[in-house]
Short mmCIF file of C-alpha atoms in Angstrom, two decimals:
data_model
loop_
_atom_site.label_atom_id
_atom_site.label_comp_id
_atom_site.label_asym_id
_atom_site.label_seq_id
_atom_site.Cartn_x
_atom_site.Cartn_y
_atom_site.Cartn_z
CA VAL A 1 7.57 -0.45 -2.88
CA GLN A 2 5.62 1.83 -0.17
CA LEU A 3 2.53 3.81 0.29
CA VAL A 4 2.94 7.08 2.44
CA GLN A 5 0.24 8.77 4.00
CA SER A 6 -0.37 12.50 5.06
CA GLY A 7 -0.33 13.17 8.66
CA ALA A 8 -2.78 13.13 11.45
CA GLU A 9 -5.67 15.93 11.15
CA VAL A 10 -7.86 17.52 13.91
CA LYS A 11 -10.93 18.97 12.39
CA LYS A 12 -14.23 20.72 13.41
CA PRO A 13 -17.53 19.35 12.40
CA GLY A 14 -18.42 20.80 8.82
CA ASP A 15 -15.03 21.24 7.89
CA SER A 16 -13.66 19.69 4.53
CA LEU A 17 -10.77 17.61 4.40
CA LYS A 18 -8.60 15.84 1.69
CA ILE A 19 -6.10 13.15 2.96
CA SER A 20 -3.04 11.77 0.54
CA CYS A 21 -1.36 8.71 -0.28
CA GLN A 22 1.62 8.51 -2.19
CA GLY A 23 3.01 5.43 -3.74
CA SER A 24 6.54 4.85 -4.82
CA GLY A 25 8.76 2.04 -6.32
CA TYR A 26 6.26 0.60 -8.51
CA SER A 27 4.11 1.79 -11.57
CA PHE A 28 1.31 4.01 -9.49
CA SER A 29 -1.03 4.01 -12.73
CA ASN A 30 -1.25 0.33 -13.05
CA TYR A 31 -2.62 -0.82 -9.69
CA TRP A 32 -5.94 -0.33 -7.63
CA ILE A 33 -5.67 1.62 -4.68
CA GLY A 34 -7.97 1.34 -1.92
CA TRP A 35 -9.19 3.23 1.19
CA VAL A 36 -9.98 1.41 4.67
CA ARG A 37 -11.43 2.92 7.43
CA GLN A 38 -11.04 1.63 11.21
CA MET A 39 -13.11 3.40 13.79
CA PRO A 40 -12.04 3.32 17.29
CA GLY A 41 -12.29 0.24 18.98
CA THR A 42 -13.83 -1.28 15.83
CA GLY A 43 -12.98 -3.38 12.76
CA LEU A 44 -12.07 -2.87 9.06
CA GLU A 45 -14.15 -1.13 6.48
CA TRP A 46 -13.70 -1.12 2.99
CA MET A 47 -14.45 2.20 1.65
CA GLY A 48 -13.66 2.30 -1.98
CA ILE A 49 -10.96 1.91 -4.89
CA ILE A 50 -9.72 3.70 -7.77
CA TYR A 51 -7.59 2.89 -10.68
CA PRO A 52 -5.28 5.73 -10.93
CA GLY A 53 -4.51 5.19 -14.92
CA ASP A 54 -7.83 6.23 -15.57
CA ALA A 55 -9.55 7.23 -12.68
CA ASP A 56 -12.00 4.20 -12.60
CA THR A 57 -13.64 4.62 -9.09
CA ARG A 58 -15.88 2.08 -7.09
CA TYR A 59 -17.47 2.84 -3.85
CA SER A 60 -18.70 0.79 -0.83
CA PRO A 61 -22.78 1.68 -0.71
CA SER A 62 -22.00 2.51 2.75
CA PHE A 63 -19.49 5.14 1.83
CA GLN A 64 -21.13 6.14 -1.56
CA GLY A 65 -21.90 9.82 -1.57
CA HIS A 66 -20.20 10.60 1.70
CA VAL A 67 -16.60 10.81 0.70
CA THR A 68 -14.60 11.29 -2.86
CA ILE A 69 -12.02 9.31 -3.81
CA SER A 70 -9.43 10.46 -6.42
CA ALA A 71 -5.95 10.32 -7.96
CA ASP A 72 -3.23 12.36 -9.66
CA LYS A 73 -1.13 9.84 -11.44
CA SER A 74 1.52 12.47 -12.56
CA ILE A 75 2.66 12.50 -8.73
CA SER A 76 1.61 8.99 -7.80
CA THR A 77 -0.99 10.38 -5.26
CA ALA A 78 -4.54 9.02 -4.48
CA TYR A 79 -6.68 11.14 -2.32
CA LEU A 80 -9.58 10.67 0.36
CA GLN A 81 -11.96 13.79 0.57
CA TRP A 82 -14.88 14.86 2.73
CA SER A 83 -16.75 17.96 2.07
CA SER A 84 -18.19 18.19 5.58
CA LEU A 85 -16.79 16.10 8.32
CA LYS A 86 -18.87 14.89 11.20
CA ALA A 87 -17.79 13.56 14.57
CA SER A 88 -18.64 10.13 13.36
CA ASP A 89 -15.58 10.52 10.59
CA THR A 90 -13.21 10.24 13.51
CA ALA A 91 -11.33 7.37 12.64
CA MET A 92 -8.01 6.01 11.34
CA TYR A 93 -7.84 5.89 7.64
CA TYR A 94 -5.69 3.44 5.51
CA CYS A 95 -4.76 3.35 1.95
CA ALA A 96 -3.49 0.06 0.31
CA ARG A 97 -2.61 -1.38 -2.89
CA PHE A 98 -3.84 -4.34 -4.97
CA ARG A 99 -1.52 -7.40 -5.16
CA THR A 100 -1.28 -7.47 -8.75
CA MET A 101 -1.84 -4.90 -12.00
CA VAL A 102 -5.18 -4.32 -13.25
CA THR A 103 -7.60 -6.57 -11.93
CA THR A 104 -10.26 -5.71 -9.61
CA LEU A 105 -10.28 -9.70 -8.24
CA GLU A 106 -7.41 -8.82 -5.75
CA THR A 107 -6.91 -7.98 -2.10
CA PHE A 108 -4.19 -5.44 -0.56
CA ASP A 109 -0.51 -6.37 -0.29
CA ILE A 110 0.98 -2.95 0.34
CA TRP A 111 -0.72 -0.59 2.90
CA GLY A 112 0.09 2.99 4.19
CA GLN A 113 0.96 3.75 7.75
CA GLY A 114 -2.55 5.39 8.21
CA THR A 115 -3.60 8.75 8.99
CA MET A 116 -5.83 9.28 12.01
CA VAL A 117 -8.64 12.04 11.49
CA THR A 118 -10.07 13.29 14.80
CA VAL A 119 -13.40 15.50 14.36
CA SER A 120 -14.46 17.31 17.39
CA SER A 121 -15.84 20.49 18.27
CA ASP B 1 -24.19 -7.06 -0.04
CA ILE B 2 -21.81 -10.00 1.06
CA GLN B 3 -21.86 -10.37 4.66
CA MET B 4 -18.62 -11.93 6.24
CA THR B 5 -18.82 -13.57 9.55
CA GLN B 6 -15.82 -14.60 11.76
CA SER B 7 -15.93 -17.14 14.78
CA PRO B 8 -14.76 -16.99 17.16
CA SER B 9 -14.69 -13.09 18.20
CA THR B 10 -12.08 -13.55 20.70
CA LEU B 11 -9.77 -16.69 21.28
CA SER B 12 -7.53 -17.27 24.10
CA ALA B 13 -4.58 -19.57 23.56
CA SER B 14 -0.98 -20.31 24.67
CA VAL B 15 2.18 -20.32 22.88
CA GLY B 16 2.59 -23.79 20.78
CA ASP B 17 -1.17 -23.94 20.36
CA ARG B 18 -2.82 -24.91 17.36
CA VAL B 19 -5.63 -22.19 16.48
CA THR B 20 -8.40 -22.15 13.74
CA ILE B 21 -10.30 -19.31 13.00
CA THR B 22 -13.49 -19.60 10.96
CA CYS B 23 -15.17 -17.26 8.20
CA ARG B 24 -18.05 -17.56 6.46
CA ALA B 25 -19.41 -15.46 3.54
CA SER B 26 -23.22 -14.82 2.98
CA GLN B 27 -23.06 -16.36 -0.52
CA ASN B 28 -20.41 -17.90 -2.63
CA ILE B 29 -17.20 -16.08 -3.07
CA ARG B 30 -15.03 -19.14 -4.83
CA SER B 31 -11.83 -18.62 -3.49
CA TRP B 32 -11.73 -14.90 -3.25
CA LEU B 33 -10.75 -14.66 0.21
CA ALA B 34 -7.64 -13.20 2.01
CA TRP B 35 -6.54 -13.17 5.66
CA PHE B 36 -4.80 -10.32 7.39
CA GLN B 37 -3.28 -9.97 10.71
CA HIS B 38 -3.46 -6.50 12.70
CA LYS B 39 -1.77 -5.35 15.64
CA PRO B 40 -2.21 -1.96 17.48
CA GLY B 41 -0.40 1.12 15.91
CA GLN B 42 0.85 -0.99 12.78
CA ALA B 43 -0.66 -1.54 9.47
CA PRO B 44 -2.73 -4.61 8.55
CA LYS B 45 -0.52 -7.29 7.09
CA LEU B 46 -1.59 -9.47 4.43
CA LEU B 47 -1.03 -13.46 5.17
CA ILE B 48 -3.44 -15.58 2.79
CA TYR B 49 -4.83 -14.65 -0.48
CA LYS B 50 -7.08 -16.63 -2.76
CA ALA B 51 -8.18 -18.75 0.30
CA SER B 52 -4.96 -20.78 0.49
CA SER B 53 -1.96 -19.05 -1.04
CA LEU B 54 0.54 -17.96 1.56
CA GLU B 55 1.67 -14.16 0.61
CA SER B 56 5.68 -14.11 0.45
CA GLY B 57 7.66 -13.63 3.59
CA VAL B 58 4.74 -14.94 5.98
CA PRO B 59 5.69 -18.01 8.09
CA SER B 60 4.40 -21.33 6.90
CA ARG B 61 2.58 -21.96 10.02
CA PHE B 62 -0.07 -19.80 8.77
CA SER B 63 -2.10 -21.98 6.31
CA GLY B 64 -5.91 -21.26 4.79
CA SER B 65 -8.31 -23.26 3.21
CA GLY B 66 -11.93 -23.30 2.06
CA SER B 67 -14.10 -22.38 -0.77
CA GLY B 68 -17.58 -21.20 -1.82
CA THR B 69 -18.91 -20.16 1.72
CA GLU B 70 -16.77 -21.54 4.62
CA PHE B 71 -13.01 -20.76 4.82
CA THR B 72 -10.46 -21.30 7.88
CA LEU B 73 -7.17 -19.81 8.92
CA THR B 74 -4.99 -22.12 10.82
CA ILE B 75 -1.69 -21.20 12.86
CA SER B 76 -0.04 -24.64 13.43
CA SER B 77 2.03 -23.53 16.79
CA LEU B 78 1.20 -20.15 17.92
CA GLN B 79 4.60 -18.08 18.64
CA PRO B 80 4.33 -14.87 20.70
CA ASP B 81 4.41 -12.50 17.71
CA ASP B 82 0.99 -13.91 16.52
CA PHE B 83 -1.16 -12.74 19.08
CA ALA B 84 -2.91 -9.82 17.20
CA THR B 85 -6.53 -9.26 15.56
CA TYR B 86 -7.39 -11.43 12.47
CA TYR B 87 -9.63 -10.46 9.59
CA CYS B 88 -10.93 -12.17 6.38
CA GLN B 89 -11.59 -10.19 3.47
CA GLN B 90 -13.79 -11.30 0.42
CA TYR B 91 -12.86 -9.60 -2.85
CA ASP B 92 -15.66 -11.06 -5.40
CA ASN B 93 -17.64 -8.65 -7.48
CA TYR B 94 -16.30 -5.42 -7.21
CA MET B 95 -16.69 -5.43 -2.98
CA TYR B 96 -14.07 -5.85 -0.53
CA THR B 97 -15.91 -6.66 2.52
CA PHE B 98 -14.19 -7.45 5.96
CA GLY B 99 -15.06 -9.86 8.63
CA GLN B 100 -15.66 -8.27 12.13
CA GLY B 101 -12.31 -9.73 13.14
CA THR B 102 -11.12 -12.22 15.62
CA LYS B 103 -9.00 -11.15 18.67
CA LEU B 104 -6.20 -13.80 19.79
CA GLU B 105 -5.25 -13.09 23.31
CA ILE B 106 -2.48 -14.91 25.53
CA LYS B 107 -4.14 -17.68 27.66
#
């Protein structure tokens, strides 16, 4: 069981970006996947979760409207997307899977390796 | 929003010490609390879920307790590999808020 994330990105303010998280070794459609941000020198922040089976998505109020979470169950991949990046989006982004199937009363047991996003002019 | 507050923010300890980290929730989260260990350059690692259940493969020197609004993570005898940052996380009511973290340093 693993989650493999796309590689590091260097972008300019105003650019768009879509990073990915591919699951393997388990039934991808049946486990919620979440995204977690860690800005330089700070702690972990939950951004949102998606259920790949039906694309049900829940966002943290702090990130609602700033990012888009999606998934393509046919290729076992979840995505985190920005339409217009800001310097303050510079951070490490992790995807992570819930421990058990279906329920939202769960936490994350399997984590991706992280994708570093740097936004600088 | 549910706020999670950890204490202390930094903890200095020696190998072999028993240490306790506290996490307080701003409202009742029942037992929906997890603890993670995070080291630089690595993904966070789940240690405890549902307040006191030890994740598979995690050493038994780690234990969790509490319910409602107050929770603790205890490491019974610190090992060199345990120096890291620890986060609590609540997962009640479609929210998955992390505490601000406790950095465990070598004294």
